[in-house]
mmCIF file of C-alpha atoms in Angstrom:
data_model
loop_
_atom_site.group_PDB
_atom_site.id
_atom_site.type_symbol
_atom_site.label_atom_id
_atom_site.label_comp_id
_atom_site.label_asym_id
_atom_site.label_seq_id
_atom_site.Cartn_x
_atom_site.Cartn_y
_atom_site.Cartn_z
ATOM 1 C CA UNK Z 57 -18.425 32.788 -17.230
ATOM 2 C CA UNK Z 58 -22.121 31.910 -17.498
ATOM 3 C CA UNK Z 59 -23.483 31.767 -13.959
ATOM 4 C CA UNK Z 60 -25.906 29.052 -15.062
ATOM 5 C CA UNK Z 61 -22.950 26.651 -15.270
ATOM 6 C CA UNK Z 62 -21.899 27.322 -11.669
ATOM 7 C CA UNK Z 63 -22.983 25.060 -8.813
ATOM 8 C CA UNK Z 64 -22.552 26.314 -5.262
ATOM 9 C CA UNK Z 65 -20.699 24.004 -2.930
ATOM 10 C CA UNK Z 66 -23.134 22.733 -0.272
ATOM 11 C CA UNK Z 67 -20.780 23.420 2.668
ATOM 12 C CA UNK Z 68 -18.086 25.812 1.480
ATOM 13 C CA UNK Z 69 -20.377 28.629 0.379
ATOM 14 C CA UNK Z 70 -20.601 31.090 3.257
ATOM 15 C CA UNK Z 71 -23.084 34.004 3.088
ATOM 16 C CA UNK Z 72 -20.495 36.332 4.660
ATOM 17 C CA UNK Z 73 -17.647 35.167 2.421
ATOM 18 C CA UNK Z 74 -15.887 37.986 0.587
ATOM 19 C CA UNK Z 75 -14.423 36.113 -2.409
ATOM 20 C CA UNK Z 76 -15.707 33.365 -4.707
ATOM 21 C CA UNK Z 77 -13.438 30.750 -6.271
ATOM 22 C CA UNK Z 78 -14.581 28.348 -8.959
ATOM 23 C CA UNK Z 79 -12.996 25.210 -10.393
ATOM 24 C CA UNK Z 80 -13.818 22.521 -12.930
ATOM 25 C CA UNK Z 81 -16.036 19.628 -11.883
ATOM 26 C CA UNK Z 82 -15.553 16.141 -13.319
ATOM 27 C CA UNK Z 83 -16.653 16.003 -16.947
ATOM 28 C CA UNK Z 84 -20.244 14.777 -17.361
ATOM 29 C CA UNK Z 85 -20.394 11.117 -18.343
ATOM 30 C CA UNK Z 86 -23.206 11.833 -20.797
ATOM 31 C CA UNK Z 87 -21.085 14.344 -22.678
ATOM 32 C CA UNK Z 88 -23.164 17.278 -21.470
ATOM 33 C CA UNK Z 89 -22.022 20.817 -20.819
ATOM 34 C CA UNK Z 90 -19.049 21.330 -18.505
ATOM 35 C CA UNK Z 91 -20.027 22.589 -15.069
ATOM 36 C CA UNK Z 92 -18.053 24.322 -12.345
ATOM 37 C CA UNK Z 93 -18.153 24.378 -8.567
ATOM 38 C CA UNK Z 94 -18.048 27.719 -6.796
ATOM 39 C CA UNK Z 95 -16.806 28.304 -3.233
ATOM 40 C CA UNK Z 96 -17.625 31.506 -1.361
ATOM 41 C CA UNK Z 97 -15.047 31.816 1.368
ATOM 42 C CA UNK Z 98 -13.060 34.321 3.431
ATOM 43 C CA UNK Z 99 -9.991 36.165 2.196
ATOM 44 C CA UNK Z 100 -8.409 36.347 5.646
ATOM 45 C CA UNK Z 101 -8.322 32.550 5.882
ATOM 46 C CA UNK Z 102 -6.624 32.221 2.516
ATOM 47 C CA UNK Z 103 -4.058 34.856 3.483
ATOM 48 C CA UNK Z 104 -3.461 33.155 6.833
ATOM 49 C CA UNK Z 105 -2.607 29.787 5.288
ATOM 50 C CA UNK Z 106 -0.766 30.754 2.124
ATOM 51 C CA UNK Z 107 1.327 33.634 0.838
ATOM 52 C CA UNK Z 108 0.520 32.414 -2.657
ATOM 53 C CA UNK Z 109 -3.166 32.915 -1.948
ATOM 54 C CA UNK Z 110 -2.431 36.329 -0.449
ATOM 55 C CA UNK Z 111 -0.756 37.415 -3.690
ATOM 56 C CA UNK Z 112 -3.589 35.959 -5.749
ATOM 57 C CA UNK Z 113 -6.151 37.883 -3.719
ATOM 58 C CA UNK Z 114 -4.205 41.109 -4.161
ATOM 59 C CA UNK Z 115 -4.179 40.572 -7.911
ATOM 60 C CA UNK Z 116 -7.875 39.741 -7.893
ATOM 61 C CA UNK Z 117 -8.701 42.930 -5.987
ATOM 62 C CA UNK Z 118 -6.804 44.970 -8.547
ATOM 63 C CA UNK Z 119 -7.818 43.258 -11.775
ATOM 64 C CA UNK Z 120 -11.014 41.224 -11.417
ATOM 65 C CA UNK Z 121 -14.050 42.618 -13.178
ATOM 66 C CA UNK Z 122 -16.179 39.526 -12.697
ATOM 67 C CA UNK Z 123 -18.552 39.556 -9.743
ATOM 68 C CA UNK Z 124 -20.710 36.692 -8.536
ATOM 69 C CA UNK Z 125 -23.327 37.099 -5.826
ATOM 70 C CA UNK Z 126 -21.810 40.463 -4.910
ATOM 71 C CA UNK Z 127 -18.175 39.318 -4.446
ATOM 72 C CA UNK Z 128 -15.152 38.976 -6.777
ATOM 73 C CA UNK Z 129 -15.183 35.726 -8.784
ATOM 74 C CA UNK Z 130 -11.784 34.100 -9.450
ATOM 75 C CA UNK Z 131 -11.183 31.092 -11.684
ATOM 76 C CA UNK Z 132 -8.775 28.508 -10.268
ATOM 77 C CA UNK Z 133 -7.080 27.582 -13.530
ATOM 78 C CA UNK Z 134 -6.090 23.935 -13.776
ATOM 79 C CA UNK Z 135 -7.491 23.035 -10.348
ATOM 80 C CA UNK Z 136 -9.850 20.121 -9.823
ATOM 81 C CA UNK Z 137 -12.985 20.958 -7.835
ATOM 82 C CA UNK Z 138 -12.717 17.845 -5.646
ATOM 83 C CA UNK Z 139 -9.115 18.563 -4.696
ATOM 84 C CA UNK Z 140 -9.840 22.249 -4.117
ATOM 85 C CA UNK Z 141 -12.750 21.340 -1.841
ATOM 86 C CA UNK Z 142 -10.456 19.091 0.191
ATOM 87 C CA UNK Z 143 -7.815 21.805 0.528
ATOM 88 C CA UNK Z 144 -10.317 24.491 1.537
ATOM 89 C CA UNK Z 145 -11.903 22.060 3.978
ATOM 90 C CA UNK Z 146 -8.495 21.611 5.592
ATOM 91 C CA UNK Z 147 -8.158 25.379 5.972
ATOM 92 C CA UNK Z 148 -11.453 25.598 7.825
ATOM 93 C CA UNK Z 149 -11.102 22.384 9.800
ATOM 94 C CA UNK Z 150 -7.709 20.599 9.721
ATOM 95 C CA UNK Z 151 -9.104 17.689 11.744
ATOM 96 C CA UNK Z 152 -10.866 16.434 8.624
ATOM 97 C CA UNK Z 153 -7.485 15.434 7.251
ATOM 98 C CA UNK Z 154 -5.587 14.629 10.426
ATOM 99 C CA UNK Z 155 -7.871 11.895 11.716
ATOM 100 C CA UNK Z 156 -6.368 8.396 11.325
ATOM 101 C CA UNK Z 157 -9.736 6.646 11.426
ATOM 102 C CA UNK Z 158 -12.357 6.223 8.745
ATOM 103 C CA UNK Z 159 -14.014 9.610 8.490
ATOM 104 C CA UNK Z 160 -15.056 11.447 5.335
ATOM 105 C CA UNK Z 161 -12.906 14.411 4.512
ATOM 106 C CA UNK Z 162 -16.032 16.331 3.605
ATOM 107 C CA UNK Z 163 -19.693 15.255 3.484
ATOM 108 C CA UNK Z 164 -20.043 16.084 -0.208
ATOM 109 C CA UNK Z 165 -23.382 15.743 -1.941
ATOM 110 C CA UNK Z 166 -22.372 16.329 -5.537
ATOM 111 C CA UNK Z 167 -19.151 14.295 -5.908
ATOM 112 C CA UNK Z 168 -17.050 11.620 -4.322
ATOM 113 C CA UNK Z 169 -15.915 12.243 -0.759
ATOM 114 C CA UNK Z 170 -12.241 11.640 0.000
ATOM 115 C CA UNK Z 171 -11.656 9.197 2.839
ATOM 116 C CA UNK Z 172 -8.481 8.283 4.634
ATOM 117 C CA UNK Z 173 -9.362 5.134 6.464
ATOM 118 C CA UNK Z 174 -6.519 2.890 7.503
ATOM 119 C CA UNK Z 175 -5.204 0.580 4.772
ATOM 120 C CA UNK Z 176 -7.531 2.078 2.161
ATOM 121 C CA UNK Z 177 -6.028 1.016 -1.208
ATOM 122 C CA UNK Z 178 -7.197 4.286 -2.762
ATOM 123 C CA UNK Z 179 -5.566 6.663 -0.274
ATOM 124 C CA UNK Z 180 -2.426 7.334 -2.380
ATOM 125 C CA UNK Z 181 -4.574 8.207 -5.397
ATOM 126 C CA UNK Z 182 -7.028 10.357 -3.470
ATOM 127 C CA UNK Z 183 -4.319 12.196 -1.585
ATOM 128 C CA UNK Z 184 -2.114 12.861 -4.617
ATOM 129 C CA UNK Z 185 -4.309 15.508 -6.212
ATOM 130 C CA UNK Z 186 -4.748 17.361 -2.941
ATOM 131 C CA UNK Z 187 -0.990 17.279 -2.263
ATOM 132 C CA UNK Z 188 -0.232 18.678 -5.716
ATOM 133 C CA UNK Z 189 -2.650 21.495 -5.002
ATOM 134 C CA UNK Z 190 -1.108 22.045 -1.568
ATOM 135 C CA UNK Z 191 2.302 22.307 -3.236
ATOM 136 C CA UNK Z 192 0.953 24.747 -5.817
ATOM 137 C CA UNK Z 193 -0.342 27.044 -3.084
ATOM 138 C CA UNK Z 194 2.526 26.372 -0.645
ATOM 139 C CA UNK Z 195 0.532 24.664 2.118
ATOM 140 C CA UNK Z 196 3.399 22.603 3.519
ATOM 141 C CA UNK Z 197 1.469 21.469 6.592
ATOM 142 C CA UNK Z 198 -1.237 19.884 4.445
ATOM 143 C CA UNK Z 199 1.407 18.246 2.253
ATOM 144 C CA UNK Z 200 3.194 16.786 5.286
ATOM 145 C CA UNK Z 201 0.038 15.465 6.942
ATOM 146 C CA UNK Z 202 -1.236 13.719 3.819
ATOM 147 C CA UNK Z 203 2.144 12.159 3.039
ATOM 148 C CA UNK Z 204 2.332 10.947 6.644
ATOM 149 C CA UNK Z 205 -1.068 9.277 6.304
ATOM 150 C CA UNK Z 206 0.020 7.310 3.245
ATOM 151 C CA UNK Z 207 3.340 6.386 4.867
ATOM 152 C CA UNK Z 208 1.543 5.141 7.993
ATOM 153 C CA UNK Z 209 -0.098 2.350 5.968
ATOM 154 C CA UNK Z 210 3.260 0.828 5.007
ATOM 155 C CA UNK Z 211 5.863 -0.817 7.262
ATOM 156 C CA UNK Z 212 9.420 0.447 7.359
ATOM 157 C CA UNK Z 213 10.790 -2.222 9.727
ATOM 158 C CA UNK Z 214 10.558 -6.006 9.792
ATOM 159 C CA UNK Z 215 8.487 -5.878 12.976
ATOM 160 C CA UNK Z 216 5.981 -3.538 11.333
ATOM 161 C CA UNK Z 217 5.923 -5.833 8.298
ATOM 162 C CA UNK Z 218 5.055 -8.825 10.493
ATOM 163 C CA UNK Z 219 2.240 -6.852 12.122
ATOM 164 C CA UNK Z 220 0.814 -5.860 8.732
ATOM 165 C CA UNK Z 221 0.968 -9.432 7.448
ATOM 166 C CA UNK Z 222 -0.852 -10.646 10.546
ATOM 167 C CA UNK Z 223 -3.597 -8.099 9.948
ATOM 168 C CA UNK Z 224 -3.843 -8.999 6.260
ATOM 169 C CA UNK Z 225 -4.119 -12.707 7.116
ATOM 170 C CA UNK Z 226 -6.994 -11.948 9.486
ATOM 171 C CA UNK Z 227 -8.740 -9.810 6.867
ATOM 172 C CA UNK Z 228 -8.324 -12.578 4.284
ATOM 173 C CA UNK Z 229 -10.091 -15.036 6.573
ATOM 174 C CA UNK Z 230 -12.883 -12.501 7.012
ATOM 175 C CA UNK Z 231 -13.218 -12.162 3.247
ATOM 176 C CA UNK Z 232 -13.529 -15.951 2.941
ATOM 177 C CA UNK Z 233 -16.481 -16.027 5.345
ATOM 178 C CA UNK Z 234 -18.136 -12.846 4.067
ATOM 179 C CA UNK Z 235 -20.614 -14.845 2.008
ATOM 180 C CA UNK Z 236 -21.995 -16.373 5.212
ATOM 181 C CA UNK Z 237 -24.032 -13.764 7.146
ATOM 182 C CA UNK Z 238 -23.475 -15.263 10.621
ATOM 183 C CA UNK Z 239 -19.719 -14.941 10.210
ATOM 184 C CA UNK Z 240 -19.100 -12.293 7.564
ATOM 185 C CA UNK Z 241 -18.896 -8.535 7.887
ATOM 186 C CA UNK Z 242 -18.247 -7.376 4.328
ATOM 187 C CA UNK Z 243 -20.935 -5.666 2.254
ATOM 188 C CA UNK Z 244 -22.316 -7.600 -0.691
ATOM 189 C CA UNK Z 245 -20.107 -5.678 -3.120
ATOM 190 C CA UNK Z 246 -17.030 -5.798 -0.870
ATOM 191 C CA UNK Z 247 -13.748 -7.423 -1.827
ATOM 192 C CA UNK Z 248 -10.535 -8.371 -0.078
ATOM 193 C CA UNK Z 249 -8.586 -5.854 -2.171
ATOM 194 C CA UNK Z 250 -10.672 -3.025 -0.662
ATOM 195 C CA UNK Z 251 -9.325 -3.785 2.804
ATOM 196 C CA UNK Z 252 -5.566 -3.954 2.260
ATOM 197 C CA UNK Z 253 -3.002 -1.447 0.936
ATOM 198 C CA UNK Z 254 -2.367 -1.560 -2.815
ATOM 199 C CA UNK Z 255 1.350 -1.495 -3.670
ATOM 200 C CA UNK Z 256 1.546 0.088 -7.137
ATOM 201 C CA UNK Z 257 -0.304 3.271 -6.161
ATOM 202 C CA UNK Z 258 1.923 3.472 -3.077
ATOM 203 C CA UNK Z 259 5.065 3.061 -5.204
ATOM 204 C CA UNK Z 260 4.091 5.853 -7.586
ATOM 205 C CA UNK Z 261 3.093 8.058 -4.652
ATOM 206 C CA UNK Z 262 6.390 7.481 -2.834
ATOM 207 C CA UNK Z 263 8.403 8.306 -5.927
ATOM 208 C CA UNK Z 264 6.471 11.507 -6.634
ATOM 209 C CA UNK Z 265 6.264 12.874 -3.106
ATOM 210 C CA UNK Z 266 9.595 11.808 -1.658
ATOM 211 C CA UNK Z 267 8.837 9.054 0.850
ATOM 212 C CA UNK Z 268 11.165 6.253 -0.334
ATOM 213 C CA UNK Z 269 11.072 4.538 3.059
ATOM 214 C CA UNK Z 270 7.882 2.703 2.020
ATOM 215 C CA UNK Z 271 9.275 1.406 -1.285
ATOM 216 C CA UNK Z 272 10.892 -1.840 0.012
ATOM 217 C CA UNK Z 273 7.644 -3.009 1.617
ATOM 218 C CA UNK Z 274 5.522 -1.963 -1.365
ATOM 219 C CA UNK Z 275 7.717 -3.759 -3.913
ATOM 220 C CA UNK Z 276 7.926 -6.829 -1.671
ATOM 221 C CA UNK Z 277 4.140 -6.876 -1.312
ATOM 222 C CA UNK Z 278 3.825 -6.583 -5.094
ATOM 223 C CA UNK Z 279 6.039 -9.658 -5.484
ATOM 224 C CA UNK Z 280 3.257 -11.739 -3.935
ATOM 225 C CA UNK Z 281 0.560 -10.603 -6.401
ATOM 226 C CA UNK Z 282 0.299 -12.341 -9.771
ATOM 227 C CA UNK Z 283 0.159 -10.414 -13.039
ATOM 228 C CA UNK Z 284 -3.316 -11.801 -13.691
ATOM 229 C CA UNK Z 285 -4.562 -10.243 -10.442
ATOM 230 C CA UNK Z 286 -5.042 -6.819 -12.009
ATOM 231 C CA UNK Z 287 -7.108 -4.099 -10.371
ATOM 232 C CA UNK Z 288 -9.495 -4.098 -13.330
ATOM 233 C CA UNK Z 289 -10.962 -7.300 -11.902
ATOM 234 C CA UNK Z 290 -12.280 -5.215 -8.999
ATOM 235 C CA UNK Z 291 -14.898 -3.528 -11.193
ATOM 236 C CA UNK Z 292 -15.041 -6.047 -14.052
ATOM 237 C CA UNK Z 293 -14.806 -9.516 -12.468
ATOM 238 C CA UNK Z 294 -15.939 -11.262 -15.648
ATOM 239 C CA UNK Z 295 -18.677 -13.765 -16.312
ATOM 240 C CA UNK Z 296 -18.440 -16.061 -14.462
ATOM 241 C CA UNK Z 297 -16.699 -13.837 -11.895
ATOM 242 C CA UNK Z 298 -12.987 -14.423 -11.456
ATOM 243 C CA UNK Z 299 -12.198 -15.744 -7.976
ATOM 244 C CA UNK Z 300 -9.398 -13.191 -7.605
ATOM 245 C CA UNK Z 301 -11.869 -10.332 -7.946
ATOM 246 C CA UNK Z 302 -13.252 -10.964 -4.462
ATOM 247 C CA UNK Z 303 -10.757 -13.023 -2.495
ATOM 248 C CA UNK Z 304 -7.261 -12.114 -3.648
ATOM 249 C CA UNK Z 305 -5.081 -9.049 -3.404
ATOM 250 C CA UNK Z 306 -5.059 -7.049 -6.634
ATOM 251 C CA UNK Z 307 -2.524 -4.603 -8.038
ATOM 252 C CA UNK Z 308 -2.764 -1.671 -10.424
ATOM 253 C CA UNK Z 309 -0.197 -3.219 -12.747
ATOM 254 C CA UNK Z 310 -0.928 -0.816 -15.608
ATOM 255 C CA UNK Z 311 0.243 2.123 -13.462
ATOM 256 C CA UNK Z 312 3.651 0.642 -12.736
ATOM 257 C CA UNK Z 313 5.702 2.181 -15.554
ATOM 258 C CA UNK Z 314 8.724 0.841 -17.424
ATOM 259 C CA UNK Z 315 11.436 1.549 -14.844
ATOM 260 C CA UNK Z 316 9.424 0.081 -11.995
ATOM 261 C CA UNK Z 317 8.623 -2.967 -14.103
ATOM 262 C CA UNK Z 318 12.363 -3.518 -14.550
ATOM 263 C CA UNK Z 319 12.810 -3.181 -10.789
ATOM 264 C CA UNK Z 320 10.133 -5.830 -10.317
ATOM 265 C CA UNK Z 321 11.744 -8.226 -12.773
ATOM 266 C CA UNK Z 322 15.088 -7.894 -11.039
ATOM 267 C CA UNK Z 323 13.636 -8.186 -7.546
ATOM 268 C CA UNK Z 324 11.374 -11.103 -8.430
ATOM 269 C CA UNK Z 325 14.361 -12.974 -9.871
ATOM 270 C CA UNK Z 326 16.339 -12.393 -6.668
ATOM 271 C CA UNK Z 327 13.444 -13.749 -4.603
ATOM 272 C CA UNK Z 328 12.834 -16.703 -6.928
ATOM 273 C CA UNK Z 329 16.481 -17.728 -6.727
ATOM 274 C CA UNK Z 330 16.759 -17.272 -2.973
ATOM 275 C CA UNK Z 331 17.326 -20.346 -0.836
ATOM 276 C CA UNK Z 332 18.189 -20.074 2.852
ATOM 277 C CA UNK Z 333 21.790 -20.827 3.899
ATOM 278 C CA UNK Z 334 20.897 -24.079 5.636
ATOM 279 C CA UNK Z 335 24.420 -24.844 6.834
ATOM 280 C CA UNK Z 336 24.384 -21.746 9.059
ATOM 281 C CA UNK Z 337 21.110 -22.913 10.633
ATOM 282 C CA UNK Z 338 22.592 -26.116 12.088
ATOM 283 C CA UNK Z 339 24.706 -26.762 15.127
ATOM 284 C CA UNK Z 340 28.397 -27.395 14.446
ATOM 285 C CA UNK Z 341 28.053 -31.133 15.140
ATOM 286 C CA UNK Z 342 25.375 -31.610 12.433
ATOM 287 C CA UNK Z 343 26.806 -29.450 9.666
ATOM 288 C CA UNK Z 344 27.780 -31.643 6.666
ATOM 289 C CA UNK Z 345 31.062 -31.162 4.824
ATOM 290 C CA UNK Z 346 31.128 -28.316 2.353
ATOM 291 C CA UNK Z 347 30.221 -29.436 -1.171
ATOM 292 C CA UNK Z 348 32.867 -28.743 -3.731
ATOM 293 C CA UNK Z 349 30.688 -26.151 -5.444
ATOM 294 C CA UNK Z 350 28.735 -25.210 -2.339
ATOM 295 C CA UNK Z 351 25.434 -26.146 -4.003
ATOM 296 C CA UNK Z 352 22.768 -26.736 -1.350
ATOM 297 C CA UNK Z 353 20.741 -29.228 -3.399
ATOM 298 C CA UNK Z 354 23.820 -31.324 -4.154
ATOM 299 C CA UNK Z 355 24.794 -31.457 -0.494
ATOM 300 C CA UNK Z 356 21.240 -32.495 0.365
ATOM 301 C CA UNK Z 357 21.445 -35.366 -2.118
ATOM 302 C CA UNK Z 358 24.839 -36.375 -0.763
ATOM 303 C CA UNK Z 359 23.556 -36.501 2.817
ATOM 304 C CA UNK Z 360 20.643 -38.632 1.633
ATOM 305 C CA UNK Z 361 18.967 -40.380 4.546
ATOM 306 C CA UNK Z 362 18.802 -39.308 8.187
ATOM 307 C CA UNK Z 363 20.360 -36.054 9.200
ATOM 308 C CA UNK Z 364 19.412 -32.566 10.277
ATOM 309 C CA UNK Z 365 20.641 -31.003 7.048
ATOM 310 C CA UNK Z 366 18.477 -33.219 4.848
ATOM 311 C CA UNK Z 367 15.478 -32.790 7.174
ATOM 312 C CA UNK Z 368 15.738 -29.003 7.196
ATOM 313 C CA UNK Z 369 16.333 -28.841 3.443
ATOM 314 C CA UNK Z 370 13.233 -30.971 2.861
ATOM 315 C CA UNK Z 371 11.115 -28.855 5.217
ATOM 316 C CA UNK Z 372 12.127 -25.559 3.600
ATOM 317 C CA UNK Z 373 11.656 -26.904 0.075
ATOM 318 C CA UNK Z 374 8.206 -28.275 0.892
ATOM 319 C CA UNK Z 375 6.926 -25.121 2.572
ATOM 320 C CA UNK Z 376 8.325 -22.940 -0.181
ATOM 321 C CA UNK Z 377 6.380 -24.654 -2.957
ATOM 322 C CA UNK Z 378 2.985 -25.318 -1.339
ATOM 323 C CA UNK Z 379 -0.367 -24.024 -2.616
ATOM 324 C CA UNK Z 380 -0.131 -20.902 -0.491
ATOM 325 C CA UNK Z 381 3.611 -21.319 -0.218
ATOM 326 C CA UNK Z 382 6.315 -18.763 0.295
ATOM 327 C CA UNK Z 383 8.510 -19.252 -2.766
ATOM 328 C CA UNK Z 384 8.678 -15.490 -3.306
ATOM 329 C CA UNK Z 385 8.353 -14.682 0.362
ATOM 330 C CA UNK Z 386 11.482 -15.866 2.199
ATOM 331 C CA UNK Z 387 10.611 -13.669 5.176
ATOM 332 C CA UNK Z 388 7.391 -15.617 5.723
ATOM 333 C CA UNK Z 389 9.020 -18.926 4.803
ATOM 334 C CA UNK Z 390 11.645 -18.664 7.529
ATOM 335 C CA UNK Z 391 9.026 -17.770 10.126
ATOM 336 C CA UNK Z 392 6.795 -20.667 9.069
ATOM 337 C CA UNK Z 393 9.693 -23.076 9.453
ATOM 338 C CA UNK Z 394 10.457 -21.812 12.953
ATOM 339 C CA UNK Z 395 6.792 -22.153 13.933
ATOM 340 C CA UNK Z 396 6.840 -25.809 12.893
ATOM 341 C CA UNK Z 397 8.937 -26.681 15.923
ATOM 342 C CA UNK Z 398 5.951 -26.847 18.262
ATOM 343 C CA UNK Z 399 4.087 -29.092 15.818
ATOM 344 C CA UNK Z 400 7.135 -31.320 15.339
ATOM 345 C CA UNK Z 401 7.610 -31.691 19.079
ATOM 346 C CA UNK Z 402 3.932 -32.598 19.504
ATOM 347 C CA UNK Z 403 4.242 -35.287 16.809
ATOM 348 C CA UNK Z 404 7.393 -36.624 18.480
ATOM 349 C CA UNK Z 405 5.515 -36.891 21.782
ATOM 350 C CA UNK Z 406 2.617 -38.744 20.188
ATOM 351 C CA UNK Z 407 4.328 -41.213 17.859
ATOM 352 C CA UNK Z 408 7.995 -41.071 18.781
ATOM 353 C CA UNK Z 409 10.841 -39.037 17.403
ATOM 354 C CA UNK Z 410 11.249 -39.315 13.638
ATOM 355 C CA UNK Z 411 14.660 -40.148 12.257
ATOM 356 C CA UNK Z 412 14.246 -37.197 9.869
ATOM 357 C CA UNK Z 413 13.498 -34.530 12.483
ATOM 358 C CA UNK Z 414 16.001 -31.970 13.756
ATOM 359 C CA UNK Z 415 17.908 -32.547 16.947
ATOM 360 C CA UNK Z 416 17.220 -30.158 19.813
ATOM 361 C CA UNK Z 417 20.503 -28.327 19.360
ATOM 362 C CA UNK Z 418 19.784 -27.738 15.663
ATOM 363 C CA UNK Z 419 16.272 -26.499 16.443
ATOM 364 C CA UNK Z 420 17.755 -24.006 18.910
ATOM 365 C CA UNK Z 421 20.342 -22.858 16.383
ATOM 366 C CA UNK Z 422 17.766 -22.652 13.609
ATOM 367 C CA UNK Z 423 15.357 -20.539 15.666
ATOM 368 C CA UNK Z 424 18.100 -18.052 16.433
ATOM 369 C CA UNK Z 425 19.707 -17.901 12.993
ATOM 370 C CA UNK Z 426 16.445 -17.890 11.030
ATOM 371 C CA UNK Z 427 15.422 -14.667 12.774
ATOM 372 C CA UNK Z 428 18.798 -13.158 11.908
ATOM 373 C CA UNK Z 429 18.357 -14.264 8.292
ATOM 374 C CA UNK Z 430 14.889 -12.689 8.131
ATOM 375 C CA UNK Z 431 16.414 -9.339 9.124
ATOM 376 C CA UNK Z 432 19.139 -9.801 6.531
ATOM 377 C CA UNK Z 433 16.592 -10.467 3.780
ATOM 378 C CA UNK Z 434 14.540 -7.446 4.837
ATOM 379 C CA UNK Z 435 17.622 -5.243 4.735
ATOM 380 C CA UNK Z 436 18.455 -6.637 1.277
ATOM 381 C CA UNK Z 437 15.146 -5.627 -0.332
ATOM 382 C CA UNK Z 438 16.422 -2.220 -1.557
ATOM 383 C CA UNK Z 439 19.272 -4.027 -3.318
ATOM 384 C CA UNK Z 440 16.987 -6.728 -4.718
ATOM 385 C CA UNK Z 441 14.744 -4.098 -6.327
ATOM 386 C CA UNK Z 442 17.477 -1.550 -7.177
ATOM 387 C CA UNK Z 443 15.689 1.118 -5.167
ATOM 388 C CA UNK Z 444 18.380 3.479 -3.944
ATOM 389 C CA UNK Z 445 21.282 4.721 -5.995
ATOM 390 C CA UNK Z 446 21.107 2.011 -8.667
ATOM 391 C CA UNK Z 447 19.590 1.925 -12.129
ATOM 392 C CA UNK Z 448 16.818 -0.651 -12.491
#
């Protein structure tokens, strides 16, 4: 190894270190000569954290002829310098990785720092390389902590899902006003997609590192992102710039893979065909007779004019097909319908009760049963997307 191709790491090169490790840096964009990053560290720390490292050091002591700056020099075959820096940083200071707030993993001068801020869409990608390295060298604690950080960005219950959607809605409003300095807080090159979790990277991460509990939420989130809203728009918005590049959620569709694409097609079809069981949302007095084929639209036509069934059917159909509607988001649709009660009651107070509005008993029944139905839909997501124990 030509020492002229070695760059010393600015932080992880200790004068009293007794072993030097070197790994490949990212390939030069200009096609220049490959360079390597060298870390001068302490054998005792490697032994303390990993038996694999202890064995490697023993082999190096017995076989290594190469010396750099007075200590044995060991090549880390197949290891990426960025990921190795993150892993060694964890050994010296685990708090770099454990913090849940936006702190750099390492203040690197020569390459990209890894960050683990909350809802960072890049966290699954940045963490993956480090976790693979942690697995290679049997650092289970580092593996567990990084997996936990990715998992923490994704809801595993309906309540957590509602909280996330509330946060995303607030961030979306911020992104809309970002162009106006008095109201905005995003940098000039910021985008909405930088502030919310990205589902495809999370899906691939969960499948590789064994955290399937985040898959229902990730696939459901992906159902609300159009195919045209590809992550490539983030860096190449086009001329003129595509609106989605700044203000819409984007997905790394090209990373999805064939099996996951089939899961999406099946799940999207289930969501597209979903229509709430309106009859169960009404009080017994207002439920219409069962249609011969049980078709909701036919019963709605049969009931025609006034009636709670027709009113509720019309409300759900309208909300589900609006500009920012919930056609593929029945969980949000049901909540939006429930929230309309306060508005409907205010209208009734101002202009009199409409003949097409729900009676009080039906509103009470609907509020209760719609929440039950939301839980049922949430629990059905694994089946919709063929996630557990089924072929896509």
